[in-house]
Amino acid sequence: MAKTIYIAGLGLIGASMALGIKRDHPDYEILGYNRSQASRDIALKEGMIDRATDDFASFAPLADIIILSLPIKQTITFIMELANLDLKEGVIISDAGSTKSAIVDAAEQYLTGKPVRFVGAHPMAGSHKTGAASADVNLFENAYYIFTPSSLTSPDALEEMKDLLSGLHARFIEIDAKEHDRVTSQISHFPHILASSLMEQTAVYAQEHEMARRFAAGGFRDMTRIAESEPGMWTSILLSNRETILDRIEDFKERLDEVGQAINKGDEEQIWNFFNQAREQRQAMEIHKRGGVDSSYDLYVDVPDEENVILRILELLRGTSLVNIHINEENREDIHGILQISFKNAQDLERAEHLITENTDYTVVIK
Ligand code: NAD
């Protein structure tokens, strides 16, 4: 039976979800709320949604499923607003917030006793881009789509959500909201703090040591890539997961002190063990097996510095969906080869490796 879906917030996540829902459920009607007209217009024009409003409350009573894809604070405000609206009996309310405890707590506080079901959710994919203009139907492909069930989540609500979102081609997983926030504080929130701190430290240092900018190469780039993320989103993430993140910061300070002491003492064995342990731990990690969150599929080609080399490779890869191409020309110290090409999935990576090795003499490395 065709359903009416209401997506509030037609930003990167909301608009990409609309595209993914349409892919498997072209008969569903998708309604969209957005504050600014620009994203409403894009979403209508591109056929992501069927109708749009700037008045959140107006479409809510029409929906079978409501997805709030807004900043965390605004998600909570709208949950409070939904508690006072006359919604369809048994409506499912879900969200996309990057932290879960604050949102799930608010849902339990304001929606308990109402004839609604709530499914906390966090689609673990994204980018530094924002707005409906950046929407991508493949954004969630192979990414974890995390559900955080609570007292307001019945098993049938979860099944309905999975059916609704099947066209996203994501990997559904369930986890407790508090545990979600602990895990993401370690593998996502804290790394963002580190990347931005490292970037700021380097920028200040470079004022006195100008060559620092020029010598920064692959390792530095990998470590600081996420410092380009959207500041508003990360501010609200840190503020909605304070205690857990503070705990990670304290833990890290101790680790830094320990390495500092080992260096101070000149303890060669301790320093070697420090690096070796981290190396072994990383090699054993999921991210290394290509299934990890946010991983891309990278291929490095050691190419000569000659005219038309890149064109030749791109010509070979015609029809393969590469997502990024990067030329590392400044410093080859800690990178394999010079041309880095990223793919969305393992099949395209394998195909590219085969095509380049069959048709050229260049060395191809997959890390
Ligand atoms: P976005 O900036 O692209 O979109 C945000 C949306 O919220 C826009 O539609 C904007 O108009 C609306 N909005 C912002 N403030 C508002 C307010 N005060 N009142 C009404 N509407 C308001 O951001 P996004 O990346 O789509 O993020 C949406 C949610 O998804 C956030 O909770 C974010 O934490 C979560 N999320 C983001 C990512 C990511 O990497 N971008 C990944 C997973 C989850």
Short mmCIF file of C-alpha atoms and ligand atoms in Angstrom, two decimals:
data_model
loop_
_atom_site.label_atom_id
_atom_site.label_comp_id
_atom_site.label_asym_id
_atom_site.label_seq_id
_atom_site.Cartn_x
_atom_site.Cartn_y
_atom_site.Cartn_z
CA MET A 1 0.00 0.00 0.00
CA ALA A 2 1.35 3.40 -0.97
CA LYS A 3 2.41 5.49 2.00
CA THR A 4 2.87 9.17 2.69
CA ILE A 5 6.35 10.04 3.93
CA TYR A 6 7.19 13.40 5.44
CA ILE A 7 10.83 14.48 5.47
CA ALA A 8 11.54 17.54 7.59
CA GLY A 9 14.85 19.11 6.60
CA LEU A 10 15.81 18.82 2.94
CA GLY A 11 19.52 19.11 3.56
CA LEU A 12 22.20 16.69 2.41
CA ILE A 13 20.83 13.82 4.49
CA GLY A 14 17.08 14.47 4.11
CA ALA A 15 17.20 15.06 0.36
CA SER A 16 19.48 12.04 -0.22
CA MET A 17 17.05 9.90 1.78
CA ALA A 18 14.16 11.17 -0.35
CA LEU A 19 16.02 10.03 -3.48
CA GLY A 20 16.77 6.62 -1.94
CA ILE A 21 13.14 6.13 -0.84
CA LYS A 22 11.87 7.04 -4.33
CA ARG A 23 14.22 4.48 -5.88
CA ASP A 24 12.42 1.49 -4.28
CA HIS A 25 9.02 3.12 -3.65
CA PRO A 26 8.16 5.32 -6.60
CA ASP A 27 4.47 5.13 -5.63
CA TYR A 28 4.99 6.67 -2.17
CA GLU A 29 4.14 10.32 -1.81
CA ILE A 30 7.02 12.28 -0.28
CA LEU A 31 6.25 15.54 1.45
CA GLY A 32 9.06 17.90 2.40
CA TYR A 33 9.55 20.65 4.93
CA ASN A 34 12.38 23.11 4.63
CA ARG A 35 12.96 26.49 6.21
CA SER A 36 14.69 28.07 3.23
CA GLN A 37 13.11 28.23 -0.17
CA ALA A 38 16.28 27.30 -2.08
CA SER A 39 16.33 23.65 -0.95
CA ARG A 40 12.53 23.37 -1.29
CA ASP A 41 12.77 24.53 -4.90
CA ILE A 42 15.64 22.18 -5.74
CA ALA A 43 13.89 19.20 -4.13
CA LEU A 44 10.67 19.89 -6.06
CA LYS A 45 12.42 20.60 -9.34
CA GLU A 46 14.57 17.45 -9.13
CA GLY A 47 11.53 15.32 -8.26
CA MET A 48 12.94 14.33 -4.86
CA ILE A 49 9.65 15.28 -3.20
CA ASP A 50 6.08 15.74 -4.39
CA ARG A 51 4.99 18.67 -2.24
CA ALA A 52 6.84 21.19 -0.07
CA THR A 53 6.05 23.46 2.85
CA ASP A 54 7.78 25.95 5.14
CA ASP A 55 5.22 25.28 7.88
CA PHE A 56 6.35 22.13 9.69
CA ALA A 57 3.04 21.42 11.44
CA SER A 58 0.93 21.61 8.28
CA PHE A 59 2.01 18.28 6.68
CA ALA A 60 2.64 16.28 9.86
CA PRO A 61 -0.98 14.97 10.22
CA LEU A 62 -0.87 13.57 6.66
CA ALA A 63 2.13 11.31 7.16
CA ASP A 64 2.49 7.58 7.83
CA ILE A 65 6.19 8.08 8.52
CA ILE A 66 7.90 11.32 9.57
CA ILE A 67 11.69 11.64 9.29
CA LEU A 68 13.34 14.56 11.03
CA SER A 69 16.60 15.33 9.26
CA LEU A 70 17.58 18.48 11.06
CA PRO A 71 20.25 19.67 13.49
CA ILE A 72 19.98 17.86 16.83
CA LYS A 73 18.49 20.81 18.74
CA GLN A 74 15.87 21.41 16.07
CA THR A 75 15.05 17.68 15.98
CA ILE A 76 14.22 17.87 19.70
CA THR A 77 12.12 21.02 19.22
CA PHE A 78 10.11 19.30 16.49
CA ILE A 79 9.62 16.16 18.62
CA MET A 80 8.08 18.44 21.26
CA GLU A 81 5.90 20.04 18.60
CA LEU A 82 4.78 16.67 17.23
CA ALA A 83 3.66 15.67 20.74
CA ASN A 84 0.98 18.37 20.52
CA LEU A 85 -0.24 17.66 16.99
CA ASP A 86 -3.08 15.43 15.88
CA LEU A 87 -1.08 12.80 13.99
CA LYS A 88 -2.17 9.61 12.21
CA GLU A 89 -2.68 6.73 14.65
CA GLY A 90 0.51 4.65 14.84
CA VAL A 91 2.61 7.08 12.83
CA ILE A 92 6.35 6.32 12.87
CA ILE A 93 8.62 9.21 13.79
CA SER A 94 12.31 8.80 13.04
CA ASP A 95 15.35 11.06 12.81
CA ALA A 96 18.89 11.27 11.45
CA GLY A 97 20.78 12.96 14.28
CA SER A 98 24.45 12.11 14.71
CA THR A 99 24.09 11.69 18.48
CA LYS A 100 21.28 9.61 19.86
CA SER A 101 20.80 9.76 23.66
CA ALA A 102 19.55 13.37 23.78
CA ILE A 103 17.06 12.73 20.96
CA VAL A 104 15.83 9.36 22.24
CA ASP A 105 15.47 10.78 25.77
CA ALA A 106 13.41 13.67 24.38
CA ALA A 107 11.22 11.27 22.40
CA GLU A 108 10.58 9.16 25.51
CA GLN A 109 9.86 12.26 27.54
CA TYR A 110 7.42 13.90 25.13
CA LEU A 111 5.91 11.06 23.10
CA THR A 112 5.29 8.33 25.70
CA GLY A 113 1.56 7.68 25.98
CA LYS A 114 0.84 9.11 22.53
CA PRO A 115 -0.32 6.80 19.70
CA VAL A 116 3.02 7.07 17.91
CA ARG A 117 6.09 4.90 17.40
CA PHE A 118 9.59 6.35 17.53
CA VAL A 119 12.68 4.89 15.85
CA GLY A 120 15.90 6.73 16.65
CA ALA A 121 18.29 6.50 13.72
CA HIS A 122 21.68 7.63 12.51
CA PRO A 123 22.62 7.08 8.89
CA MET A 124 26.41 6.89 9.11
CA ALA A 125 27.27 8.55 5.86
CA GLY A 126 27.75 12.11 4.87
CA SER A 127 30.21 14.62 3.61
CA HIS A 128 31.26 18.18 4.25
CA LYS A 129 28.62 19.32 1.74
CA THR A 130 25.25 20.64 2.83
CA GLY A 131 21.84 21.35 1.33
CA ALA A 132 19.54 19.61 -1.14
CA ALA A 133 21.81 20.61 -4.04
CA SER A 134 24.37 18.06 -2.76
CA ALA A 135 21.87 15.19 -2.51
CA ASP A 136 23.14 11.84 -3.76
CA VAL A 137 21.05 8.70 -4.18
CA ASN A 138 24.16 6.60 -3.47
CA LEU A 139 25.23 8.50 -0.35
CA PHE A 140 24.27 5.64 2.00
CA GLU A 141 25.42 2.75 -0.16
CA ASN A 142 27.15 0.15 2.05
CA ALA A 143 27.13 2.58 4.97
CA TYR A 144 25.79 1.59 8.37
CA TYR A 145 22.29 2.85 9.00
CA ILE A 146 22.04 2.63 12.76
CA PHE A 147 18.75 2.24 14.62
CA THR A 148 18.64 2.90 18.37
CA PRO A 149 15.46 1.21 19.61
CA SER A 150 13.80 2.48 22.79
CA SER A 151 10.57 1.86 24.71
CA LEU A 152 8.74 3.59 21.83
CA THR A 153 10.12 1.26 19.14
CA SER A 154 8.10 -1.84 18.33
CA PRO A 155 9.70 -4.57 16.16
CA ASP A 156 7.15 -3.88 13.39
CA ALA A 157 8.20 -0.20 13.34
CA LEU A 158 11.79 -1.28 12.71
CA GLU A 159 10.69 -3.58 9.90
CA GLU A 160 8.65 -0.78 8.32
CA MET A 161 11.66 1.54 8.45
CA LYS A 162 13.92 -1.06 6.85
CA ASP A 163 11.39 -1.60 4.09
CA LEU A 164 11.02 2.15 3.54
CA LEU A 165 14.78 2.63 3.32
CA SER A 166 15.66 -0.45 1.26
CA GLY A 167 16.56 1.74 -1.74
CA LEU A 168 19.37 3.39 0.23
CA HIS A 169 21.34 0.11 -0.02
CA ALA A 170 22.65 0.71 3.47
CA ARG A 171 23.54 -1.83 6.13
CA PHE A 172 20.99 -1.74 8.93
CA ILE A 173 22.13 -2.35 12.47
CA GLU A 174 20.60 -1.88 15.93
CA ILE A 175 22.37 -0.61 19.00
CA ASP A 176 21.43 1.03 22.29
CA ALA A 177 21.44 4.86 22.07
CA LYS A 178 23.93 5.37 24.92
CA GLU A 179 26.29 2.77 23.52
CA HIS A 180 25.97 4.42 20.10
CA ASP A 181 27.10 7.71 21.62
CA ARG A 182 30.03 6.04 23.40
CA VAL A 183 31.21 4.26 20.27
CA THR A 184 30.85 7.30 18.01
CA SER A 185 32.58 9.53 20.56
CA GLN A 186 35.68 7.36 20.13
CA ILE A 187 35.65 6.71 16.40
CA SER A 188 34.04 9.88 15.10
CA HIS A 189 33.60 12.78 17.52
CA PHE A 190 37.00 12.64 19.17
CA PRO A 191 38.88 12.22 15.86
CA HIS A 192 37.20 15.43 14.67
CA ILE A 193 38.52 17.24 17.72
CA LEU A 194 41.98 15.84 17.09
CA ALA A 195 41.97 16.74 13.39
CA SER A 196 40.92 20.32 14.08
CA SER A 197 43.43 20.69 16.95
CA LEU A 198 46.23 19.40 14.76
CA MET A 199 45.20 21.78 11.99
CA GLU A 200 45.12 24.76 14.34
CA GLN A 201 48.43 23.83 15.94
CA THR A 202 50.02 23.58 12.50
CA ALA A 203 48.55 26.86 11.28
CA VAL A 204 49.94 28.70 14.30
CA TYR A 205 53.31 26.96 13.97
CA ALA A 206 53.46 27.80 10.27
CA GLN A 207 53.35 31.50 11.08
CA GLU A 208 56.87 31.09 12.49
CA HIS A 209 57.93 28.15 10.34
CA GLU A 210 56.64 28.92 6.92
CA MET A 211 57.88 25.71 5.25
CA ALA A 212 55.46 23.69 7.40
CA ARG A 213 52.70 24.53 4.91
CA ARG A 214 54.73 23.43 1.94
CA PHE A 215 56.05 20.17 3.37
CA ALA A 216 52.69 18.95 4.64
CA ALA A 217 51.98 15.83 2.58
CA GLY A 218 49.91 12.65 2.45
CA GLY A 219 50.07 11.73 6.14
CA PHE A 220 49.15 15.22 7.24
CA ARG A 221 46.38 15.40 4.68
CA ASP A 222 44.88 12.08 5.85
CA MET A 223 45.04 13.21 9.48
CA THR A 224 43.35 16.57 8.88
CA ARG A 225 40.85 15.87 6.09
CA ILE A 226 37.89 15.98 8.46
CA ALA A 227 38.93 19.38 9.81
CA GLU A 228 37.04 20.74 6.79
CA SER A 229 33.71 19.51 8.17
CA GLU A 230 30.75 21.78 8.77
CA PRO A 231 31.37 23.62 12.09
CA GLY A 232 27.70 23.97 13.08
CA MET A 233 27.04 20.25 12.92
CA TRP A 234 30.12 19.39 14.95
CA THR A 235 29.37 22.01 17.58
CA SER A 236 25.96 20.45 18.17
CA ILE A 237 27.42 16.95 18.21
CA LEU A 238 29.95 17.84 20.92
CA LEU A 239 27.35 19.69 22.97
CA SER A 240 24.92 16.77 22.84
CA ASN A 241 27.49 14.16 23.88
CA ARG A 242 29.53 16.11 26.43
CA GLU A 243 30.44 13.66 29.16
CA THR A 244 31.42 10.85 26.86
CA ILE A 245 33.64 13.09 24.75
CA LEU A 246 35.28 14.70 27.79
CA ASP A 247 36.12 11.21 29.00
CA ARG A 248 37.86 10.46 25.67
CA ILE A 249 39.82 13.73 25.87
CA GLU A 250 41.07 12.91 29.38
CA ASP A 251 42.02 9.41 28.32
CA PHE A 252 43.94 10.78 25.36
CA LYS A 253 45.84 13.31 27.43
CA GLU A 254 47.17 10.42 29.51
CA ARG A 255 48.27 8.58 26.39
CA LEU A 256 50.10 11.63 25.06
CA ASP A 257 51.80 12.08 28.43
CA GLU A 258 52.93 8.47 28.35
CA VAL A 259 54.55 8.83 24.93
CA GLY A 260 56.08 12.11 26.06
CA GLN A 261 57.62 10.41 29.08
CA ALA A 262 59.00 7.58 26.95
CA ILE A 263 60.63 10.10 24.62
CA ASN A 264 61.95 12.06 27.57
CA LYS A 265 63.51 8.91 29.05
CA GLY A 266 64.84 7.85 25.65
CA ASP A 267 63.05 4.51 26.14
CA GLU A 268 63.56 3.01 22.71
CA GLU A 269 61.68 -0.20 23.44
CA GLN A 270 58.61 1.57 24.76
CA ILE A 271 58.49 3.88 21.73
CA TRP A 272 58.93 0.98 19.33
CA ASN A 273 56.18 -0.96 21.07
CA PHE A 274 53.93 2.07 20.94
CA PHE A 275 54.20 2.29 17.15
CA ASN A 276 54.18 -1.45 16.60
CA GLN A 277 51.09 -2.04 18.69
CA ALA A 278 49.18 0.69 16.84
CA ARG A 279 50.26 -0.73 13.52
CA GLU A 280 49.07 -4.23 14.42
CA GLN A 281 45.82 -2.90 15.85
CA ARG A 282 45.06 -0.91 12.70
CA GLN A 283 45.87 -3.83 10.45
CA ALA A 284 43.40 -5.98 12.38
CA MET A 285 40.64 -3.39 12.14
CA GLU A 286 37.54 -3.62 9.96
CA ILE A 287 38.47 -0.44 8.12
CA HIS A 288 41.41 -2.32 6.66
CA LYS A 289 39.15 -4.99 5.27
CA ARG A 290 37.41 -2.46 3.06
CA GLY A 291 34.03 -2.77 4.74
CA GLY A 292 34.60 -0.07 7.27
CA VAL A 293 32.54 3.02 7.72
CA ASP A 294 33.29 5.83 5.32
CA SER A 295 36.02 3.86 3.60
CA SER A 296 36.67 4.48 -0.02
CA TYR A 297 38.41 2.08 -2.35
CA ASP A 298 41.71 3.61 -3.30
CA LEU A 299 44.17 2.68 -5.96
CA TYR A 300 47.61 4.26 -6.37
CA VAL A 301 49.31 4.36 -9.73
CA ASP A 302 52.99 5.12 -9.96
CA VAL A 303 53.05 7.15 -13.13
CA PRO A 304 55.89 8.94 -14.91
CA ASP A 305 55.80 12.69 -15.07
CA GLU A 306 54.80 12.79 -18.72
CA GLU A 307 52.20 14.54 -20.76
CA ASN A 308 48.82 12.84 -21.24
CA VAL A 309 49.43 10.12 -18.64
CA ILE A 310 46.37 11.05 -16.64
CA LEU A 311 44.24 11.38 -19.73
CA ARG A 312 45.34 7.95 -20.83
CA ILE A 313 44.36 6.39 -17.50
CA LEU A 314 41.02 8.16 -17.43
CA GLU A 315 40.37 6.95 -20.96
CA LEU A 316 41.02 3.36 -19.79
CA LEU A 317 38.63 3.85 -16.91
CA ARG A 318 35.80 5.20 -19.02
CA GLY A 319 32.58 3.68 -17.68
CA THR A 320 34.00 2.96 -14.21
CA SER A 321 32.48 5.16 -11.53
CA LEU A 322 35.45 6.77 -9.84
CA VAL A 323 34.59 9.16 -7.03
CA ASN A 324 37.82 11.09 -6.72
CA ILE A 325 41.15 11.55 -8.38
CA HIS A 326 44.11 13.13 -6.69
CA ILE A 327 47.53 13.95 -8.01
CA ASN A 328 50.18 13.82 -5.30
CA GLU A 329 52.88 15.88 -6.91
CA GLU A 330 54.46 17.76 -4.04
CA ASN A 331 56.04 15.09 -1.96
CA ARG A 332 56.24 11.37 -2.55
CA GLU A 333 57.72 10.47 0.79
CA ASP A 334 54.87 8.57 2.42
CA ILE A 335 52.55 7.69 -0.39
CA HIS A 336 52.39 4.89 -2.89
CA GLY A 337 52.78 6.30 -6.38
CA ILE A 338 51.57 9.63 -7.47
CA LEU A 339 48.07 9.25 -8.82
CA GLN A 340 45.40 8.31 -6.28
CA ILE A 341 42.05 7.23 -7.67
CA SER A 342 39.12 6.47 -5.34
CA PHE A 343 36.17 4.25 -6.20
CA LYS A 344 32.82 3.71 -4.59
CA ASN A 345 32.98 -0.06 -4.43
CA ALA A 346 35.28 -3.06 -4.61
CA GLN A 347 34.12 -4.19 -8.08
CA ASP A 348 35.08 -0.88 -9.68
CA LEU A 349 38.41 -0.93 -7.87
CA GLU A 350 39.19 -4.42 -9.13
CA ARG A 351 38.10 -3.55 -12.65
CA ALA A 352 40.33 -0.47 -12.65
CA GLU A 353 43.32 -2.40 -11.32
CA HIS A 354 42.85 -4.98 -14.05
CA LEU A 355 42.47 -2.40 -16.83
CA ILE A 356 45.51 -0.38 -15.82
CA THR A 357 47.84 -3.34 -15.28
CA GLU A 358 46.72 -5.01 -18.53
CA ASN A 359 47.14 -1.90 -20.66
CA THR A 360 50.11 -0.06 -19.14
CA ASP A 361 53.48 -0.72 -17.51
CA TYR A 362 52.63 1.40 -14.48
CA THR A 363 52.79 -0.10 -11.02
CA VAL A 364 49.41 -0.24 -9.33
CA VAL A 365 49.13 -0.46 -5.54
CA ILE A 366 46.01 -1.04 -3.50
CA LYS A 367 46.41 -0.18 0.17
P1 NAD B 1 22.28 20.18 6.17
O1 NAD B 1 22.91 21.43 6.68
O2 NAD B 1 22.55 19.76 4.77
O3 NAD B 1 20.71 20.26 6.39
C1 NAD B 1 20.16 20.68 7.60
C2 NAD B 1 18.67 20.94 7.42
O4 NAD B 1 18.14 21.48 8.62
C3 NAD B 1 18.39 21.97 6.32
O5 NAD B 1 17.23 21.54 5.66
C4 NAD B 1 18.13 23.27 7.12
O6 NAD B 1 17.25 24.13 6.42
C5 NAD B 1 17.46 22.70 8.35
N1 NAD B 1 17.57 23.56 9.53
C6 NAD B 1 18.71 23.95 10.14
N2 NAD B 1 18.40 24.71 11.24
C7 NAD B 1 17.06 24.77 11.29
C8 NAD B 1 16.14 25.41 12.17
N3 NAD B 1 16.56 26.09 13.24
N4 NAD B 1 14.82 25.28 11.92
C9 NAD B 1 14.37 24.56 10.87
N5 NAD B 1 15.18 23.94 9.99
C10 NAD B 1 16.52 24.05 10.20
O7 NAD B 1 22.68 19.05 7.23
P2 NAD B 1 22.61 17.47 7.11
O8 NAD B 1 23.98 17.00 6.87
O9 NAD B 1 21.53 17.05 6.20
O10 NAD B 1 22.27 17.07 8.63
C11 NAD B 1 20.97 16.76 9.09
C12 NAD B 1 21.06 15.83 10.29
O11 NAD B 1 21.73 14.65 9.89
C13 NAD B 1 21.85 16.41 11.47
O12 NAD B 1 21.22 16.04 12.67
C14 NAD B 1 23.18 15.71 11.37
O13 NAD B 1 23.75 15.55 12.67
C15 NAD B 1 22.78 14.38 10.79
N6 NAD B 1 23.85 13.70 10.04
C16 NAD B 1 24.69 14.38 9.23
C17 NAD B 1 25.70 13.70 8.57
C18 NAD B 1 26.68 14.44 7.67
O14 NAD B 1 27.82 14.02 7.54
N7 NAD B 1 26.28 15.50 7.03
C19 NAD B 1 25.82 12.32 8.70
C20 NAD B 1 24.90 11.63 9.49
C21 NAD B 1 23.92 12.34 10.17
#
